[in-house]
mmCIF file of C-alpha atoms in Angstrom:
data_model
loop_
_atom_site.group_PDB
_atom_site.id
_atom_site.type_symbol
_atom_site.label_atom_id
_atom_site.label_comp_id
_atom_site.label_asym_id
_atom_site.label_seq_id
_atom_site.Cartn_x
_atom_site.Cartn_y
_atom_site.Cartn_z
ATOM 1 C CA UNK A 984 72.314 7.349 108.068
ATOM 2 C CA UNK A 985 72.097 10.957 109.424
ATOM 3 C CA UNK A 986 73.095 13.021 106.757
ATOM 4 C CA UNK A 987 71.827 10.636 104.310
ATOM 5 C CA UNK A 988 68.450 11.561 106.250
ATOM 6 C CA UNK A 989 69.259 15.015 105.707
ATOM 7 C CA UNK A 990 69.557 15.018 102.315
ATOM 8 C CA UNK A 991 66.878 13.481 101.562
ATOM 9 C CA UNK A 992 64.983 15.794 103.471
ATOM 10 C CA UNK A 993 66.805 18.590 101.662
ATOM 11 C CA UNK A 994 65.849 17.067 99.196
ATOM 12 C CA UNK A 995 61.851 16.920 99.446
ATOM 13 C CA UNK A 996 62.144 20.427 100.076
ATOM 14 C CA UNK A 997 63.485 21.300 97.103
ATOM 15 C CA UNK A 998 60.975 19.380 95.707
ATOM 16 C CA UNK A 999 58.075 21.088 97.204
ATOM 17 C CA UNK A 1000 59.500 24.581 96.832
ATOM 18 C CA UNK A 1001 60.556 24.057 92.891
ATOM 19 C CA UNK A 1002 56.275 22.789 93.425
ATOM 20 C CA UNK A 1003 54.323 25.601 94.867
ATOM 21 C CA UNK A 1004 56.488 27.975 92.218
ATOM 22 C CA UNK A 1005 55.672 25.907 89.094
ATOM 23 C CA UNK A 1006 52.182 25.794 89.839
ATOM 24 C CA UNK A 1007 51.876 30.163 91.125
ATOM 25 C CA UNK A 1008 49.519 31.458 89.214
ATOM 26 C CA UNK A 1009 49.997 34.316 86.750
ATOM 27 C CA UNK A 1010 48.052 36.960 86.452
ATOM 28 C CA UNK A 1011 47.423 40.011 83.864
ATOM 29 C CA UNK A 1012 49.271 43.357 85.953
ATOM 30 C CA UNK A 1013 48.961 46.689 84.077
ATOM 31 C CA UNK A 1014 49.685 50.213 84.413
ATOM 32 C CA UNK A 1015 49.448 53.441 82.595
ATOM 33 C CA UNK A 1016 52.899 54.831 80.139
ATOM 34 C CA UNK A 1017 54.192 57.510 81.888
ATOM 35 C CA UNK A 1018 53.130 57.794 85.489
ATOM 36 C CA UNK A 1019 56.024 59.616 86.448
ATOM 37 C CA UNK A 1020 57.478 58.532 89.504
ATOM 38 C CA UNK A 1021 55.641 55.223 89.719
ATOM 39 C CA UNK A 1022 55.310 54.040 86.313
ATOM 40 C CA UNK A 1023 57.615 54.780 83.394
ATOM 41 C CA UNK A 1024 59.675 53.250 81.061
ATOM 42 C CA UNK A 1025 63.573 53.086 81.690
ATOM 43 C CA UNK A 1026 65.237 54.407 77.723
ATOM 44 C CA UNK A 1027 67.809 52.190 78.036
ATOM 45 C CA UNK A 1028 67.003 48.302 79.657
ATOM 46 C CA UNK A 1029 63.077 48.602 78.202
ATOM 47 C CA UNK A 1030 62.116 47.786 81.460
ATOM 48 C CA UNK A 1031 58.902 49.490 83.332
ATOM 49 C CA UNK A 1032 60.218 51.086 86.282
ATOM 50 C CA UNK A 1033 58.977 53.318 90.145
ATOM 51 C CA UNK A 1034 57.441 53.312 92.983
ATOM 52 C CA UNK A 1035 54.607 51.145 91.942
ATOM 53 C CA UNK A 1036 56.267 48.801 89.855
ATOM 54 C CA UNK A 1037 58.972 47.674 93.412
ATOM 55 C CA UNK A 1038 55.366 47.557 95.076
ATOM 56 C CA UNK A 1039 53.976 45.316 92.810
ATOM 57 C CA UNK A 1040 57.497 42.939 92.063
ATOM 58 C CA UNK A 1041 56.914 42.885 96.459
ATOM 59 C CA UNK A 1042 53.104 42.398 97.103
ATOM 60 C CA UNK A 1043 53.651 39.704 94.344
ATOM 61 C CA UNK A 1044 56.667 37.845 95.071
ATOM 62 C CA UNK A 1045 54.689 38.092 98.992
ATOM 63 C CA UNK A 1046 51.485 37.200 97.890
ATOM 64 C CA UNK A 1047 52.138 34.248 95.983
ATOM 65 C CA UNK A 1048 52.452 34.234 91.938
ATOM 66 C CA UNK A 1049 53.540 35.048 89.341
ATOM 67 C CA UNK A 1050 52.749 37.761 86.840
ATOM 68 C CA UNK A 1051 52.804 39.392 83.501
ATOM 69 C CA UNK A 1052 52.924 43.150 83.084
ATOM 70 C CA UNK A 1053 52.125 45.612 80.523
ATOM 71 C CA UNK A 1054 50.484 48.850 79.271
ATOM 72 C CA UNK A 1055 47.727 51.207 78.189
ATOM 73 C CA UNK A 1056 46.795 54.832 78.680
ATOM 74 C CA UNK A 1057 45.223 54.936 82.466
ATOM 75 C CA UNK A 1058 41.481 55.451 80.718
ATOM 76 C CA UNK A 1059 41.739 51.573 80.094
ATOM 77 C CA UNK A 1060 42.504 50.802 82.862
ATOM 78 C CA UNK A 1061 39.443 50.088 85.175
ATOM 79 C CA UNK A 1062 36.910 49.332 81.450
ATOM 80 C CA UNK A 1063 39.326 46.339 81.147
ATOM 81 C CA UNK A 1064 39.179 44.957 84.941
ATOM 82 C CA UNK A 1065 35.828 45.462 83.845
ATOM 83 C CA UNK A 1066 35.942 42.905 81.391
ATOM 84 C CA UNK A 1067 37.636 39.984 83.165
ATOM 85 C CA UNK A 1068 41.123 41.181 80.263
ATOM 86 C CA UNK A 1069 43.088 42.142 83.059
ATOM 87 C CA UNK A 1070 43.751 40.941 86.768
ATOM 88 C CA UNK A 1071 44.868 43.137 88.322
ATOM 89 C CA UNK A 1072 46.632 46.844 87.613
ATOM 90 C CA UNK A 1073 48.765 49.841 89.724
ATOM 91 C CA UNK A 1074 48.980 53.175 88.559
ATOM 92 C CA UNK A 1075 48.129 55.536 91.296
ATOM 93 C CA UNK A 1076 44.529 54.589 90.902
ATOM 94 C CA UNK A 1077 42.802 56.779 93.454
ATOM 95 C CA UNK A 1078 40.715 55.126 95.806
ATOM 96 C CA UNK A 1079 36.527 56.519 94.757
ATOM 97 C CA UNK A 1080 33.195 55.296 95.733
ATOM 98 C CA UNK A 1081 32.659 54.773 92.108
ATOM 99 C CA UNK A 1082 35.345 52.865 91.203
ATOM 100 C CA UNK A 1083 34.877 50.567 94.496
ATOM 101 C CA UNK A 1084 31.476 49.583 92.106
ATOM 102 C CA UNK A 1085 33.132 47.777 89.432
ATOM 103 C CA UNK A 1086 36.320 47.016 90.376
ATOM 104 C CA UNK A 1087 38.230 46.156 94.434
ATOM 105 C CA UNK A 1088 40.774 47.295 95.603
ATOM 106 C CA UNK A 1089 43.763 46.492 98.672
ATOM 107 C CA UNK A 1090 43.891 48.394 101.598
ATOM 108 C CA UNK A 1091 46.049 52.200 100.410
ATOM 109 C CA UNK A 1092 49.325 52.296 99.979
ATOM 110 C CA UNK A 1093 49.723 56.720 98.692
ATOM 111 C CA UNK A 1094 47.997 59.005 100.818
ATOM 112 C CA UNK A 1095 48.614 62.102 97.448
ATOM 113 C CA UNK A 1096 45.499 64.944 96.144
ATOM 114 C CA UNK A 1097 46.027 67.013 93.267
ATOM 115 C CA UNK A 1098 48.034 70.009 92.085
ATOM 116 C CA UNK A 1099 47.618 73.430 89.674
ATOM 117 C CA UNK A 1100 50.883 73.230 88.094
ATOM 118 C CA UNK A 1101 51.807 76.973 85.765
ATOM 119 C CA UNK A 1102 54.291 77.907 84.009
ATOM 120 C CA UNK A 1103 57.323 79.995 86.170
ATOM 121 C CA UNK A 1104 56.511 83.175 84.966
ATOM 122 C CA UNK A 1105 52.526 83.495 85.377
ATOM 123 C CA UNK A 1106 52.192 85.340 88.777
ATOM 124 C CA UNK A 1107 48.106 85.500 88.051
ATOM 125 C CA UNK A 1108 47.363 82.185 89.459
ATOM 126 C CA UNK A 1109 48.084 80.797 93.112
ATOM 127 C CA UNK A 1110 44.635 78.726 93.537
ATOM 128 C CA UNK A 1111 42.676 77.182 91.489
ATOM 129 C CA UNK A 1112 40.298 79.387 91.197
ATOM 130 C CA UNK A 1113 42.463 81.492 89.350
ATOM 131 C CA UNK A 1114 42.049 78.904 86.741
ATOM 132 C CA UNK A 1115 38.443 80.154 85.785
ATOM 133 C CA UNK A 1116 38.205 80.509 82.138
ATOM 134 C CA UNK A 1117 42.041 79.466 81.331
ATOM 135 C CA UNK A 1118 42.790 76.721 79.432
ATOM 136 C CA UNK A 1119 44.159 74.052 81.832
ATOM 137 C CA UNK A 1120 44.780 70.061 81.117
ATOM 138 C CA UNK A 1121 44.827 67.197 82.647
ATOM 139 C CA UNK A 1122 44.397 63.744 81.779
ATOM 140 C CA UNK A 1123 41.238 61.546 80.325
ATOM 141 C CA UNK A 1124 39.448 59.193 83.476
ATOM 142 C CA UNK A 1125 41.326 60.579 86.056
ATOM 143 C CA UNK A 1126 40.096 62.234 89.213
ATOM 144 C CA UNK A 1127 41.545 65.802 89.013
ATOM 145 C CA UNK A 1128 39.658 66.128 85.269
ATOM 146 C CA UNK A 1129 36.215 65.066 87.384
ATOM 147 C CA UNK A 1130 36.919 67.561 90.296
ATOM 148 C CA UNK A 1131 37.995 69.725 87.590
ATOM 149 C CA UNK A 1132 34.804 69.770 85.183
ATOM 150 C CA UNK A 1133 32.573 69.509 89.118
ATOM 151 C CA UNK A 1134 34.169 72.053 90.852
ATOM 152 C CA UNK A 1135 34.289 75.267 87.789
ATOM 153 C CA UNK A 1136 31.475 76.962 87.037
ATOM 154 C CA UNK A 1137 33.179 77.726 82.325
ATOM 155 C CA UNK A 1138 34.724 73.833 82.112
ATOM 156 C CA UNK A 1139 34.561 74.097 78.945
ATOM 157 C CA UNK A 1140 38.768 74.947 79.229
ATOM 158 C CA UNK A 1141 39.440 72.077 80.247
ATOM 159 C CA UNK A 1142 42.021 69.612 78.352
ATOM 160 C CA UNK A 1143 42.262 66.302 78.644
ATOM 161 C CA UNK A 1144 45.540 64.475 77.079
ATOM 162 C CA UNK A 1145 46.070 60.950 76.956
ATOM 163 C CA UNK A 1146 49.233 60.830 78.865
ATOM 164 C CA UNK A 1147 51.313 63.484 81.305
ATOM 165 C CA UNK A 1148 53.887 64.309 79.483
ATOM 166 C CA UNK A 1149 51.499 65.750 76.591
ATOM 167 C CA UNK A 1150 50.027 67.709 78.916
ATOM 168 C CA UNK A 1151 53.059 69.259 80.231
ATOM 169 C CA UNK A 1152 55.315 70.169 76.877
ATOM 170 C CA UNK A 1153 51.509 71.464 75.712
ATOM 171 C CA UNK A 1154 52.475 73.402 79.567
ATOM 172 C CA UNK A 1155 55.405 74.823 78.237
ATOM 173 C CA UNK A 1156 54.188 75.288 74.902
ATOM 174 C CA UNK A 1157 51.393 77.535 75.601
ATOM 175 C CA UNK A 1158 48.605 75.582 74.346
ATOM 176 C CA UNK A 1159 47.023 75.437 78.139
ATOM 177 C CA UNK A 1160 47.835 77.957 80.945
ATOM 178 C CA UNK A 1161 48.177 75.328 83.918
ATOM 179 C CA UNK A 1162 48.312 71.536 84.442
ATOM 180 C CA UNK A 1163 45.716 70.392 86.965
ATOM 181 C CA UNK A 1164 46.971 66.721 88.398
ATOM 182 C CA UNK A 1165 47.807 64.510 90.862
ATOM 183 C CA UNK A 1166 50.580 65.974 93.176
ATOM 184 C CA UNK A 1167 53.588 63.661 93.297
ATOM 185 C CA UNK A 1168 53.472 62.922 88.886
ATOM 186 C CA UNK A 1169 53.283 67.318 88.675
ATOM 187 C CA UNK A 1170 55.872 68.373 91.893
ATOM 188 C CA UNK A 1171 58.130 65.269 90.513
ATOM 189 C CA UNK A 1172 57.891 66.566 86.215
ATOM 190 C CA UNK A 1173 58.425 69.994 88.324
ATOM 191 C CA UNK A 1174 61.400 68.751 89.769
ATOM 192 C CA UNK A 1175 62.945 67.190 86.592
ATOM 193 C CA UNK A 1176 62.339 68.066 83.183
ATOM 194 C CA UNK A 1177 60.503 70.739 84.132
ATOM 195 C CA UNK A 1178 63.242 73.106 86.688
ATOM 196 C CA UNK A 1179 63.178 76.709 86.251
ATOM 197 C CA UNK A 1180 60.193 75.548 83.452
ATOM 198 C CA UNK A 1181 57.473 75.068 84.889
ATOM 199 C CA UNK A 1182 56.019 75.736 89.353
ATOM 200 C CA UNK A 1183 53.384 74.131 91.425
ATOM 201 C CA UNK A 1184 50.594 76.337 92.889
ATOM 202 C CA UNK A 1185 48.751 76.934 95.839
ATOM 203 C CA UNK A 1186 47.303 73.996 98.498
ATOM 204 C CA UNK A 1187 46.720 70.480 98.406
ATOM 205 C CA UNK A 1188 42.921 69.650 96.312
ATOM 206 C CA UNK A 1189 41.361 66.941 97.843
ATOM 207 C CA UNK A 1190 43.801 64.266 99.837
ATOM 208 C CA UNK A 1191 43.278 60.955 97.894
ATOM 209 C CA UNK A 1192 44.561 57.522 98.021
ATOM 210 C CA UNK A 1193 45.387 55.486 96.146
ATOM 211 C CA UNK A 1194 44.825 51.216 95.993
ATOM 212 C CA UNK A 1195 45.674 48.521 93.689
ATOM 213 C CA UNK A 1196 43.131 47.417 92.434
ATOM 214 C CA UNK A 1197 41.554 44.121 91.168
ATOM 215 C CA UNK A 1198 38.534 42.802 89.292
ATOM 216 C CA UNK A 1199 35.134 42.221 91.024
ATOM 217 C CA UNK A 1200 35.983 39.433 92.530
ATOM 218 C CA UNK A 1201 38.872 38.177 93.378
ATOM 219 C CA UNK A 1202 39.814 35.997 95.050
ATOM 220 C CA UNK A 1203 43.588 38.300 95.359
ATOM 221 C CA UNK A 1204 42.315 40.753 97.778
ATOM 222 C CA UNK A 1205 43.476 39.860 100.969
ATOM 223 C CA UNK A 1206 46.845 38.016 99.940
ATOM 224 C CA UNK A 1207 47.766 41.466 99.082
ATOM 225 C CA UNK A 1208 46.629 43.361 101.899
ATOM 226 C CA UNK A 1209 48.970 40.987 103.895
ATOM 227 C CA UNK A 1210 51.378 41.630 101.558
ATOM 228 C CA UNK A 1211 51.254 45.411 101.791
ATOM 229 C CA UNK A 1212 51.293 45.599 105.769
ATOM 230 C CA UNK A 1213 53.660 43.357 106.706
ATOM 231 C CA UNK A 1214 55.484 44.921 103.780
ATOM 232 C CA UNK A 1215 55.198 47.900 106.059
ATOM 233 C CA UNK A 1216 55.917 46.432 109.433
ATOM 234 C CA UNK A 1217 59.618 44.854 108.218
ATOM 235 C CA UNK A 1218 60.291 48.731 106.677
ATOM 236 C CA UNK A 1219 60.632 47.217 103.056
ATOM 237 C CA UNK A 1220 57.668 49.931 101.916
ATOM 238 C CA UNK A 1221 59.663 51.847 103.505
ATOM 239 C CA UNK A 1222 62.472 51.719 102.180
ATOM 240 C CA UNK A 1223 60.994 51.476 98.607
ATOM 241 C CA UNK A 1224 59.200 55.046 98.990
ATOM 242 C CA UNK A 1225 62.605 56.552 100.533
ATOM 243 C CA UNK A 1226 64.188 55.653 97.512
ATOM 244 C CA UNK A 1227 61.617 57.453 94.783
ATOM 245 C CA UNK A 1228 59.771 60.450 96.899
ATOM 246 C CA UNK A 1229 63.038 61.306 100.494
ATOM 247 C CA UNK A 1230 61.484 60.950 103.652
ATOM 248 C CA UNK A 1231 58.560 59.307 104.193
ATOM 249 C CA UNK A 1232 56.939 61.794 106.457
ATOM 250 C CA UNK A 1233 55.434 61.448 109.827
ATOM 251 C CA UNK A 1234 52.523 59.266 111.047
ATOM 252 C CA UNK A 1235 50.008 61.840 111.993
#
Protein backbone atom coordinates (compact mmCIF):
# COMPACT_ATOMS: atom_id res chain seq x y z
CA UNK A 1 0.00 0.00 0.00
CA UNK A 2 2.81 2.39 0.89
CA UNK A 3 4.65 1.70 -2.37
CA UNK A 4 1.45 2.30 -4.33
CA UNK A 5 0.93 5.63 -2.55
CA UNK A 6 4.54 6.69 -3.24
CA UNK A 7 4.18 5.81 -6.93
CA UNK A 8 0.97 7.83 -7.11
CA UNK A 9 2.63 10.79 -5.38
CA UNK A 10 5.65 10.55 -7.67
CA UNK A 11 3.44 10.53 -10.75
CA UNK A 12 1.53 13.55 -9.45
CA UNK A 13 4.75 15.49 -8.84
CA UNK A 14 6.07 14.59 -12.29
CA UNK A 15 2.81 15.71 -13.89
CA UNK A 16 2.95 18.96 -11.92
CA UNK A 17 6.53 19.69 -13.01
CA UNK A 18 5.70 18.81 -16.60
CA UNK A 19 2.65 21.08 -16.54
CA UNK A 20 4.73 23.93 -15.08
CA UNK A 21 7.29 23.54 -17.84
CA UNK A 22 4.56 23.55 -20.48
CA UNK A 23 2.98 26.64 -18.95
CA UNK A 24 6.24 28.58 -18.72
CA UNK A 25 5.95 31.83 -20.65
CA UNK A 26 8.26 32.18 -23.65
CA UNK A 27 9.83 35.64 -23.80
CA UNK A 28 11.57 37.31 -26.73
CA UNK A 29 15.18 38.03 -25.76
CA UNK A 30 17.58 40.02 -27.91
CA UNK A 31 21.32 40.57 -27.76
CA UNK A 32 24.11 42.25 -29.72
CA UNK A 33 25.83 39.85 -32.16
CA UNK A 34 29.40 40.96 -31.42
CA UNK A 35 30.21 42.26 -27.95
CA UNK A 36 32.96 39.89 -26.83
CA UNK A 37 33.31 38.33 -24.35
CA UNK A 38 29.71 39.08 -23.36
CA UNK A 39 28.05 37.74 -26.51
CA UNK A 40 29.51 36.32 -29.69
CA UNK A 41 28.83 33.67 -32.29
CA UNK A 42 30.54 30.30 -31.90
CA UNK A 43 31.76 29.76 -35.46
CA UNK A 44 31.69 25.97 -35.10
CA UNK A 45 28.20 25.54 -33.65
CA UNK A 46 26.48 28.72 -34.83
CA UNK A 47 25.29 29.30 -31.25
CA UNK A 48 25.62 32.52 -29.28
CA UNK A 49 28.05 32.15 -26.38
CA UNK A 50 29.60 34.46 -23.78
CA UNK A 51 29.19 35.87 -20.30
CA UNK A 52 25.77 37.43 -20.95
CA UNK A 53 24.53 34.28 -22.63
CA UNK A 54 25.27 32.19 -19.57
CA UNK A 55 23.79 34.84 -17.28
CA UNK A 56 20.46 35.01 -19.14
CA UNK A 57 20.23 31.21 -19.37
CA UNK A 58 20.60 30.89 -15.61
CA UNK A 59 18.28 33.82 -14.90
CA UNK A 60 15.57 32.32 -17.13
CA UNK A 61 15.86 28.95 -15.38
CA UNK A 62 15.54 30.50 -11.92
CA UNK A 63 12.89 33.08 -12.83
CA UNK A 64 10.76 30.48 -14.59
CA UNK A 65 10.54 31.54 -18.21
CA UNK A 66 11.58 30.09 -21.56
CA UNK A 67 13.03 32.39 -24.21
CA UNK A 68 13.67 32.79 -27.92
CA UNK A 69 17.02 34.50 -28.53
CA UNK A 70 17.71 36.76 -31.49
CA UNK A 71 20.43 39.28 -32.37
CA UNK A 72 20.34 42.83 -33.70
CA UNK A 73 22.68 45.81 -33.95
CA UNK A 74 23.06 47.49 -30.58
CA UNK A 75 21.46 50.77 -31.66
CA UNK A 76 18.20 48.93 -32.39
CA UNK A 77 17.87 47.22 -29.01
CA UNK A 78 16.33 49.99 -26.89
CA UNK A 79 13.84 50.96 -29.65
CA UNK A 80 12.82 47.29 -29.93
CA UNK A 81 12.05 47.23 -26.20
CA UNK A 82 10.15 50.52 -26.49
CA UNK A 83 7.86 49.20 -29.21
CA UNK A 84 7.32 45.90 -27.39
CA UNK A 85 8.82 43.84 -30.21
CA UNK A 86 11.07 42.17 -27.63
CA UNK A 87 10.62 41.51 -23.91
CA UNK A 88 14.18 41.43 -22.57
CA UNK A 89 17.61 42.54 -23.78
CA UNK A 90 21.03 41.62 -22.47
CA UNK A 91 23.99 43.09 -24.32
CA UNK A 92 26.29 44.88 -21.91
CA UNK A 93 23.67 47.63 -21.65
CA UNK A 94 24.73 50.51 -19.43
CA UNK A 95 22.08 51.71 -16.98
CA UNK A 96 21.51 55.43 -17.57
CA UNK A 97 18.85 57.90 -16.44
CA UNK A 98 17.77 58.50 -20.03
CA UNK A 99 17.31 54.81 -20.73
CA UNK A 100 15.47 54.28 -17.45
CA UNK A 101 12.79 56.66 -18.69
CA UNK A 102 11.84 54.33 -21.52
CA UNK A 103 12.77 50.79 -20.35
CA UNK A 104 13.00 48.94 -17.05
CA UNK A 105 16.32 47.63 -15.77
CA UNK A 106 17.29 44.81 -13.47
CA UNK A 107 19.66 45.44 -10.60
CA UNK A 108 23.23 45.92 -11.92
CA UNK A 109 25.02 42.67 -12.76
CA UNK A 110 28.39 44.00 -14.04
CA UNK A 111 30.61 46.99 -13.19
CA UNK A 112 32.29 48.57 -16.21
CA UNK A 113 33.66 51.83 -17.66
CA UNK A 114 35.14 53.26 -20.87
CA UNK A 115 38.71 52.89 -22.18
CA UNK A 116 40.96 54.21 -24.96
CA UNK A 117 42.53 51.76 -27.42
CA UNK A 118 45.31 52.76 -29.84
CA UNK A 119 47.79 51.02 -32.14
CA UNK A 120 50.71 49.41 -30.33
CA UNK A 121 53.28 51.78 -31.84
CA UNK A 122 51.34 54.95 -30.92
CA UNK A 123 53.34 56.95 -28.36
CA UNK A 124 51.37 60.20 -28.69
CA UNK A 125 48.07 59.19 -27.08
CA UNK A 126 48.21 58.70 -23.33
CA UNK A 127 44.69 59.73 -22.32
CA UNK A 128 41.37 61.01 -23.67
CA UNK A 129 42.51 64.65 -23.96
CA UNK A 130 45.14 63.56 -26.48
CA UNK A 131 42.37 62.55 -28.88
CA UNK A 132 41.21 66.13 -29.57
CA UNK A 133 41.03 66.59 -33.35
CA UNK A 134 41.82 62.93 -34.08
CA UNK A 135 39.66 60.25 -35.72
CA UNK A 136 38.02 58.11 -33.03
CA UNK A 137 35.98 54.99 -33.62
CA UNK A 138 33.13 54.04 -31.31
CA UNK A 139 29.79 52.23 -31.46
CA UNK A 140 26.48 53.70 -32.65
CA UNK A 141 24.01 54.23 -29.81
CA UNK A 142 26.56 53.54 -27.08
CA UNK A 143 27.36 55.55 -23.96
CA UNK A 144 30.92 55.88 -25.30
CA UNK A 145 29.60 57.81 -28.31
CA UNK A 146 27.54 60.07 -26.02
CA UNK A 147 30.58 60.63 -23.78
CA UNK A 148 32.85 61.62 -26.68
CA UNK A 149 30.42 64.10 -28.21
CA UNK A 150 29.85 65.62 -24.79
CA UNK A 151 33.46 65.80 -23.58
CA UNK A 152 35.51 66.59 -26.68
CA UNK A 153 35.41 70.15 -27.99
CA UNK A 154 36.17 68.99 -31.52
CA UNK A 155 34.00 65.92 -31.97
CA UNK A 156 33.92 66.02 -35.78
CA UNK A 157 36.38 63.13 -35.87
CA UNK A 158 34.12 60.80 -33.89
CA UNK A 159 33.11 57.96 -36.20
CA UNK A 160 30.30 55.64 -35.03
CA UNK A 161 30.30 52.01 -36.22
CA UNK A 162 27.45 49.48 -36.15
CA UNK A 163 29.66 46.72 -34.73
CA UNK A 164 32.72 46.55 -32.53
CA UNK A 165 34.67 44.38 -35.00
CA UNK A 166 34.32 47.14 -37.63
CA UNK A 167 35.89 49.82 -35.46
CA UNK A 168 38.74 47.52 -34.38
CA UNK A 169 39.58 46.68 -37.98
CA UNK A 170 39.49 50.40 -38.81
CA UNK A 171 41.96 51.09 -36.00
CA UNK A 172 44.42 48.46 -37.17
CA UNK A 173 44.13 49.59 -40.79
CA UNK A 174 44.77 53.23 -39.84
CA UNK A 175 41.32 54.50 -40.80
CA UNK A 176 40.91 55.85 -37.25
CA UNK A 177 43.53 56.91 -34.70
CA UNK A 178 41.87 55.34 -31.67
CA UNK A 179 38.85 53.44 -30.41
CA UNK A 180 36.93 54.54 -27.32
CA UNK A 181 34.53 51.94 -25.97
CA UNK A 182 33.52 49.71 -23.06
CA UNK A 183 36.59 48.63 -21.08
CA UNK A 184 35.93 44.86 -20.91
CA UNK A 185 35.37 44.62 -24.67
CA UNK A 186 38.40 46.79 -25.49
CA UNK A 187 40.57 44.84 -23.07
CA UNK A 188 39.43 41.48 -24.41
CA UNK A 189 40.26 42.49 -27.99
CA UNK A 190 43.71 43.76 -26.94
CA UNK A 191 44.44 40.40 -25.26
CA UNK A 192 43.17 38.24 -28.13
CA UNK A 193 42.90 39.21 -31.82
CA UNK A 194 44.66 42.53 -31.28
CA UNK A 195 47.55 41.20 -29.21
CA UNK A 196 50.78 42.94 -30.24
CA UNK A 197 48.89 45.23 -32.62
CA UNK A 198 46.93 47.46 -30.22
CA UNK A 199 47.09 48.55 -26.58
CA UNK A 200 44.86 50.19 -23.99
CA UNK A 201 45.99 53.54 -22.56
CA UNK A 202 44.85 55.94 -19.88
CA UNK A 203 42.47 55.47 -16.97
CA UNK A 204 38.97 54.01 -16.80
CA UNK A 205 36.45 56.71 -17.70
CA UNK A 206 32.90 57.13 -16.42
CA UNK A 207 32.31 54.14 -14.14
CA UNK A 208 29.25 52.31 -15.38
CA UNK A 209 27.02 49.38 -14.52
CA UNK A 210 25.31 46.97 -16.89
CA UNK A 211 21.75 45.82 -16.35
CA UNK A 212 19.31 43.46 -18.04
CA UNK A 213 16.81 45.67 -19.87
CA UNK A 214 13.10 44.85 -19.96
CA UNK A 215 10.22 46.55 -21.72
CA UNK A 216 8.62 49.27 -19.60
CA UNK A 217 6.14 47.89 -17.07
CA UNK A 218 7.40 44.31 -17.38
CA UNK A 219 6.07 41.93 -14.76
CA UNK A 220 9.37 40.03 -14.78
CA UNK A 221 11.61 42.63 -13.12
CA UNK A 222 11.27 41.23 -9.59
CA UNK A 223 11.81 37.63 -10.72
CA UNK A 224 14.91 38.62 -12.70
CA UNK A 225 16.33 40.51 -9.71
CA UNK A 226 15.64 37.57 -7.39
CA UNK A 227 17.39 35.24 -9.83
CA UNK A 228 20.46 37.50 -10.03
CA UNK A 229 20.59 37.83 -6.23
CA UNK A 230 20.42 34.07 -5.71
CA UNK A 231 23.14 33.50 -8.32
CA UNK A 232 25.45 35.87 -6.46
CA UNK A 233 24.59 34.32 -3.12
CA UNK A 234 25.23 30.69 -4.06
CA UNK A 235 28.40 31.34 -6.09
CA UNK A 236 26.96 30.67 -9.56
CA UNK A 237 27.60 34.25 -10.68
CA UNK A 238 31.23 34.04 -9.51
CA UNK A 239 31.75 30.81 -11.46
CA UNK A 240 30.40 32.34 -14.67
CA UNK A 241 32.32 35.59 -14.16
CA UNK A 242 35.67 33.88 -13.63
CA UNK A 243 35.16 31.65 -16.67
CA UNK A 244 35.10 34.73 -18.93
CA UNK A 245 37.13 37.38 -17.07
CA UNK A 246 39.42 35.63 -14.63
CA UNK A 247 39.40 36.25 -10.84
CA UNK A 248 36.67 38.52 -9.55
CA UNK A 249 37.86 41.76 -7.95
CA UNK A 250 37.47 41.88 -4.19
CA UNK A 251 34.32 43.58 -2.96
CA UNK A 252 35.01 47.04 -1.60
